[in-house]
CSV table of N, CA and C in Angstrom, one decimal:
chain,number,residue,atom,x,y,z
A,18,LEU,N,-1.1,6.3,-7.1
A,18,LEU,CA,-1.3,5.2,-6.2
A,18,LEU,C,-0.1,4.3,-6.3
A,19,TYR,N,0.4,3.9,-5.1
A,19,TYR,CA,1.5,2.9,-5.0
A,19,TYR,C,0.9,1.5,-5.0
A,20,VAL,N,1.1,0.8,-6.1
A,20,VAL,CA,0.4,-0.5,-6.2
A,20,VAL,C,1.4,-1.5,-6.7
A,21,ARG,N,1.0,-2.8,-6.5
A,21,ARG,CA,1.8,-3.9,-7.0
A,21,ARG,C,1.7,-4.0,-8.5
A,22,SER,N,0.5,-3.9,-9.0
A,22,SER,CA,0.3,-4.0,-10.4
A,22,SER,C,-0.6,-2.8,-10.9
A,23,PRO,N,0.0,-1.8,-11.6
A,23,PRO,CA,-0.8,-0.7,-12.1
A,23,PRO,C,-1.9,-1.1,-13.0
A,24,GLU,N,-1.6,-2.1,-13.9
A,24,GLU,CA,-2.6,-2.6,-14.8
A,24,GLU,C,-3.8,-3.2,-14.1
A,25,ARG,N,-3.6,-4.0,-13.1
A,25,ARG,CA,-4.7,-4.5,-12.3
A,25,ARG,C,-5.5,-3.5,-11.5
A,26,ALA,N,-4.8,-2.5,-10.9
A,26,ALA,CA,-5.4,-1.4,-10.2
A,26,ALA,C,-6.3,-0.6,-11.1
A,27,GLN,N,-5.8,-0.3,-12.3
A,27,GLN,CA,-6.6,0.5,-13.3
A,27,GLN,C,-7.8,-0.3,-13.7
A,28,ALA,N,-7.7,-1.6,-13.9
A,28,ALA,CA,-8.8,-2.4,-14.3
A,28,ALA,C,-9.9,-2.5,-13.2
A,29,LEU,N,-9.4,-2.5,-12.0
A,29,LEU,CA,-10.4,-2.5,-10.9
A,29,LEU,C,-11.1,-1.2,-10.6
A,30,LEU,N,-10.3,-0.1,-10.9
A,30,LEU,CA,-10.9,1.2,-10.6
A,30,LEU,C,-11.7,1.8,-11.7
A,31,ALA,N,-11.4,1.4,-13.0
A,31,ALA,CA,-12.1,2.0,-14.1
A,31,ALA,C,-13.6,1.9,-14.0
A,32,PRO,N,-14.2,0.8,-13.7
A,32,PRO,CA,-15.7,0.7,-13.6
A,32,PRO,C,-16.3,1.6,-12.5
A,33,LEU,N,-15.4,1.9,-11.5
A,33,LEU,CA,-15.9,2.6,-10.3
A,33,LEU,C,-15.9,4.1,-10.5
A,34,ILE,N,-14.8,4.6,-11.2
A,34,ILE,CA,-14.6,6.0,-11.3
A,34,ILE,C,-14.7,6.5,-12.7
A,35,GLY,N,-14.6,5.7,-13.7
A,35,GLY,CA,-14.6,6.1,-15.1
A,35,GLY,C,-13.2,6.3,-15.6
A,36,THR,N,-13.1,6.2,-16.9
A,36,THR,CA,-11.7,6.3,-17.5
A,36,THR,C,-11.2,7.7,-17.5
A,37,GLU,N,-12.0,8.7,-17.5
A,37,GLU,CA,-11.5,10.1,-17.5
A,37,GLU,C,-10.9,10.4,-16.1
A,38,GLN,N,-11.5,10.1,-15.0
A,38,GLN,CA,-10.9,10.3,-13.7
A,38,GLN,C,-9.7,9.4,-13.5
A,39,LEU,N,-9.7,8.2,-14.1
A,39,LEU,CA,-8.6,7.3,-14.0
A,39,LEU,C,-7.3,7.9,-14.6
A,40,LYS,N,-7.5,8.7,-15.6
A,40,LYS,CA,-6.3,9.4,-16.3
A,40,LYS,C,-5.6,10.4,-15.3
A,41,GLU,N,-6.4,10.8,-14.3
A,41,GLU,CA,-5.8,11.8,-13.4
A,41,GLU,C,-5.0,11.2,-12.2
A,42,ILE,N,-5.0,9.9,-12.2
A,42,ILE,CA,-4.3,9.2,-11.1
A,42,ILE,C,-2.9,8.7,-11.6
A,43,GLU,N,-1.9,8.9,-10.8
A,43,GLU,CA,-0.6,8.4,-11.1
A,43,GLU,C,-0.4,7.1,-10.4
A,44,PHE,N,-0.1,6.0,-11.1
A,44,PHE,CA,0.2,4.7,-10.6
A,44,PHE,C,1.7,4.4,-10.5
A,45,VAL,N,2.1,4.1,-9.3
A,45,VAL,CA,3.5,3.8,-9.1
A,45,VAL,C,3.7,2.4,-8.7
A,46,LYS,N,4.4,1.6,-9.4
A,46,LYS,CA,4.6,0.2,-9.2
A,46,LYS,C,5.5,0.0,-8.0
A,47,GLY,N,5.1,-0.8,-7.0
A,47,GLY,CA,5.9,-1.1,-5.8
A,47,GLY,C,5.4,-2.3,-5.1
A,48,ASP,N,6.1,-2.6,-4.0
A,48,ASP,CA,5.8,-3.8,-3.3
A,48,ASP,C,6.0,-3.6,-1.8
A,49,LEU,N,5.2,-4.3,-1.0
A,49,LEU,CA,5.4,-4.1,0.5
A,49,LEU,C,6.8,-4.5,0.9
A,50,GLU,N,7.4,-5.5,0.2
A,50,GLU,CA,8.7,-5.9,0.7
A,50,GLU,C,9.8,-4.8,0.6
A,51,ASN,N,9.6,-3.9,-0.3
A,51,ASN,CA,10.6,-2.8,-0.4
A,51,ASN,C,10.0,-1.4,-0.2
A,52,LEU,N,8.9,-1.4,0.4
A,52,LEU,CA,8.2,-0.1,0.6
A,52,LEU,C,9.0,0.9,1.4
A,53,ILE,N,9.6,0.4,2.5
A,53,ILE,CA,10.3,1.3,3.4
A,53,ILE,C,11.5,1.9,2.7
A,54,GLY,N,12.2,1.2,2.0
A,54,GLY,CA,13.4,1.7,1.3
A,54,GLY,C,13.1,2.5,0.0
A,55,SER,N,11.9,2.3,-0.5
A,55,SER,CA,11.6,3.0,-1.8
A,55,SER,C,10.2,3.7,-1.7
A,56,SER,N,9.9,4.3,-0.6
A,56,SER,CA,8.6,5.0,-0.4
A,56,SER,C,8.5,6.1,-1.5
A,57,PRO,N,7.3,6.2,-2.0
A,57,PRO,CA,7.1,7.2,-3.0
A,57,PRO,C,7.1,8.6,-2.4
A,58,ASN,N,7.4,9.6,-3.1
A,58,ASN,CA,7.4,11.0,-2.6
A,58,ASN,C,5.9,11.4,-2.4
A,59,LEU,N,5.5,11.7,-1.2
A,59,LEU,CA,4.1,11.9,-0.9
A,59,LEU,C,3.9,13.4,-0.7
A,60,SER,N,4.8,14.3,-0.9
A,60,SER,CA,4.6,15.7,-0.8
A,60,SER,C,3.5,16.2,-1.7
A,61,GLY,N,2.6,17.0,-1.2
A,61,GLY,CA,1.5,17.5,-2.0
A,61,GLY,C,0.3,16.6,-2.0
A,62,PHE,N,0.3,15.5,-1.4
A,62,PHE,CA,-0.8,14.6,-1.4
A,62,PHE,C,-1.8,15.0,-0.2
A,63,ASP,N,-3.1,14.8,-0.4
A,63,ASP,CA,-4.0,15.1,0.7
A,63,ASP,C,-4.2,14.0,1.7
A,64,GLY,N,-3.9,12.8,1.3
A,64,GLY,CA,-4.1,11.7,2.2
A,64,GLY,C,-3.5,10.4,1.7
A,65,VAL,N,-3.4,9.4,2.5
A,65,VAL,CA,-2.9,8.1,2.2
A,65,VAL,C,-3.9,7.0,2.6
A,66,ILE,N,-4.2,6.1,1.7
A,66,ILE,CA,-5.0,4.9,2.1
A,66,ILE,C,-4.1,3.7,2.0
A,67,HIS,N,-4.0,3.0,3.1
A,67,HIS,CA,-3.1,1.8,3.1
A,67,HIS,C,-4.0,0.6,3.2
A,68,ALA,N,-4.0,-0.3,2.2
A,68,ALA,CA,-4.9,-1.4,2.3
A,68,ALA,C,-4.1,-2.7,1.9
A,69,ALA,N,-2.8,-2.6,1.9
A,69,ALA,CA,-2.0,-3.8,1.5
A,69,ALA,C,-1.6,-4.6,2.7
A,70,ALA,N,-1.4,-5.9,2.5
A,70,ALA,CA,-1.0,-6.7,3.6
A,70,ALA,C,-0.5,-8.1,3.1
A,71,LEU,N,0.4,-8.7,3.9
A,71,LEU,CA,0.8,-10.0,3.7
A,71,LEU,C,-0.2,-10.8,4.5
A,72,PHE,N,-1.0,-11.6,3.9
A,72,PHE,CA,-2.1,-12.2,4.6
A,72,PHE,C,-2.1,-13.8,4.5
A,73,THR,N,-2.1,-14.3,3.3
A,73,THR,CA,-2.2,-15.7,3.1
A,73,THR,C,-1.0,-16.5,3.7
A,74,ASP,N,0.2,-16.0,3.6
A,74,ASP,CA,1.3,-16.6,4.1
A,74,ASP,C,1.3,-16.8,5.7
A,75,TYR,N,0.5,-16.0,6.3
A,75,TYR,CA,0.5,-16.0,7.8
A,75,TYR,C,-0.2,-17.3,8.3
A,76,TYR,N,-1.1,-17.8,7.5
A,76,TYR,CA,-1.9,-19.0,7.8
A,76,TYR,C,-1.4,-20.3,7.2
A,77,SER,N,-0.3,-20.2,6.5
A,77,SER,CA,0.2,-21.4,5.8
A,77,SER,C,1.4,-22.0,6.6
A,78,LYS,N,1.7,-23.2,6.2
A,78,LYS,CA,2.8,-23.9,6.9
A,78,LYS,C,4.1,-23.1,6.8
A,79,GLY,N,4.3,-22.5,5.7
A,79,GLY,CA,5.6,-21.7,5.5
A,79,GLY,C,5.6,-20.3,6.0
A,80,SER,N,4.7,-20.0,7.0
A,80,SER,CA,4.5,-18.7,7.4
A,80,SER,C,5.8,-18.2,8.1
A,81,SER,N,6.1,-17.0,8.0
A,81,SER,CA,7.3,-16.4,8.6
A,81,SER,C,6.9,-15.1,9.4
A,82,TRP,N,7.2,-15.2,10.7
A,82,TRP,CA,6.9,-14.0,11.5
A,82,TRP,C,7.6,-12.8,11.0
A,83,GLU,N,8.9,-13.0,10.6
A,83,GLU,CA,9.7,-11.9,10.2
A,83,GLU,C,9.1,-11.2,8.9
A,84,ALA,N,8.6,-12.0,8.0
A,84,ALA,CA,8.0,-11.4,6.8
A,84,ALA,C,6.7,-10.7,7.1
A,85,PHE,N,5.9,-11.4,8.0
A,85,PHE,CA,4.6,-10.8,8.4
A,85,PHE,C,4.9,-9.5,9.1
A,86,LYS,N,5.8,-9.5,10.0
A,86,LYS,CA,6.2,-8.2,10.8
A,86,LYS,C,6.7,-7.1,9.8
A,87,ARG,N,7.6,-7.5,8.9
A,87,ARG,CA,8.1,-6.5,8.0
A,87,ARG,C,7.0,-5.9,7.1
A,88,ASP,N,6.2,-6.7,6.5
A,88,ASP,CA,5.2,-6.2,5.6
A,88,ASP,C,4.0,-5.6,6.2
A,89,ASN,N,3.5,-6.2,7.4
A,89,ASN,CA,2.3,-5.7,8.0
A,89,ASN,C,2.5,-4.7,9.1
A,90,ILE,N,3.6,-4.7,9.7
A,90,ILE,CA,3.8,-3.8,10.8
A,90,ILE,C,4.8,-2.7,10.4
A,91,GLU,N,6.0,-3.1,10.1
A,91,GLU,CA,7.0,-2.1,9.7
A,91,GLU,C,6.7,-1.3,8.5
A,92,ALA,N,6.2,-1.9,7.4
A,92,ALA,CA,5.8,-1.2,6.2
A,92,ALA,C,4.6,-0.2,6.5
A,93,THR,N,3.7,-0.7,7.3
A,93,THR,CA,2.5,0.2,7.7
A,93,THR,C,3.0,1.4,8.4
A,94,LEU,N,3.8,1.2,9.4
A,94,LEU,CA,4.4,2.4,10.2
A,94,LEU,C,5.3,3.2,9.3
A,95,GLY,N,6.0,2.6,8.4
A,95,GLY,CA,6.9,3.4,7.5
A,95,GLY,C,6.1,4.2,6.5
A,96,ILE,N,5.0,3.7,5.9
A,96,ILE,CA,4.2,4.6,5.0
A,96,ILE,C,3.6,5.7,5.7
A,97,PHE,N,3.1,5.5,6.9
A,97,PHE,CA,2.4,6.6,7.6
A,97,PHE,C,3.5,7.6,8.2
A,98,ARG,N,4.6,7.2,8.6
A,98,ARG,CA,5.7,8.1,9.0
A,98,ARG,C,6.1,8.9,7.8
A,99,THR,N,6.3,8.3,6.6
A,99,THR,CA,6.7,9.0,5.4
A,99,THR,C,5.7,10.0,5.0
A,100,ALA,N,4.4,9.6,5.1
A,100,ALA,CA,3.3,10.6,4.8
A,100,ALA,C,3.3,11.7,5.8
A,101,HIS,N,3.5,11.5,7.0
A,101,HIS,CA,3.5,12.5,8.1
A,101,HIS,C,4.7,13.5,7.8
A,102,GLU,N,5.8,13.0,7.5
A,102,GLU,CA,7.0,13.8,7.2
A,102,GLU,C,6.8,14.6,6.0
A,103,ALA,N,6.0,14.2,5.0
A,103,ALA,CA,5.7,14.9,3.8
A,103,ALA,C,4.6,15.9,3.9
A,104,GLY,N,4.0,16.0,5.1
A,104,GLY,CA,3.0,16.9,5.4
A,104,GLY,C,1.6,16.4,5.1
A,105,VAL,N,1.4,15.1,4.8
A,105,VAL,CA,0.1,14.6,4.6
A,105,VAL,C,-0.6,14.5,5.9
A,106,SER,N,-1.8,15.0,5.9
A,106,SER,CA,-2.5,15.2,7.2
A,106,SER,C,-3.6,14.1,7.5
A,107,ARG,N,-3.9,13.3,6.5
A,107,ARG,CA,-5.0,12.3,6.6
A,107,ARG,C,-4.5,10.9,6.2
A,108,GLY,N,-5.0,9.9,6.9
A,108,GLY,CA,-4.6,8.6,6.5
A,108,GLY,C,-5.7,7.6,6.9
A,109,VAL,N,-5.9,6.6,6.1
A,109,VAL,CA,-6.8,5.5,6.4
A,109,VAL,C,-6.1,4.2,6.3
A,110,PHE,N,-6.2,3.3,7.3
A,110,PHE,CA,-5.6,2.0,7.3
A,110,PHE,C,-6.7,1.0,7.2
A,111,VAL,N,-6.7,0.1,6.2
A,111,VAL,CA,-7.7,-1.0,6.0
A,111,VAL,C,-6.9,-2.3,6.3
A,112,SER,N,-7.4,-3.0,7.3
A,112,SER,CA,-6.7,-4.2,7.7
A,112,SER,C,-7.5,-5.5,7.4
A,113,SER,N,-6.8,-6.5,6.9
A,113,SER,CA,-7.5,-7.8,6.6
A,113,SER,C,-7.4,-8.7,7.8
A,114,VAL,N,-6.6,-8.4,8.7
A,114,VAL,CA,-6.4,-9.2,9.9
A,114,VAL,C,-7.4,-8.8,10.9
């Protein structure tokens, strides 16, 4: 899993899937801001679930359309393009907007 915080992701998933299944998951630390330039190698994966977004900044005074566009639009397109190019045939997009 490509996550911002592997420790937090493991803590959230452990009660749901158990510690034995958790050991079978590889956690890769990353961030939406650099997703396009540092996409993980997705070859051999069955699918991609994308549930990350820049959300709170959009509704604040300091909101930036460029940051919102980069993280929510360009990064989303980038991860699914990367997955497609790697031969991943399934994808799920979960949006908070």
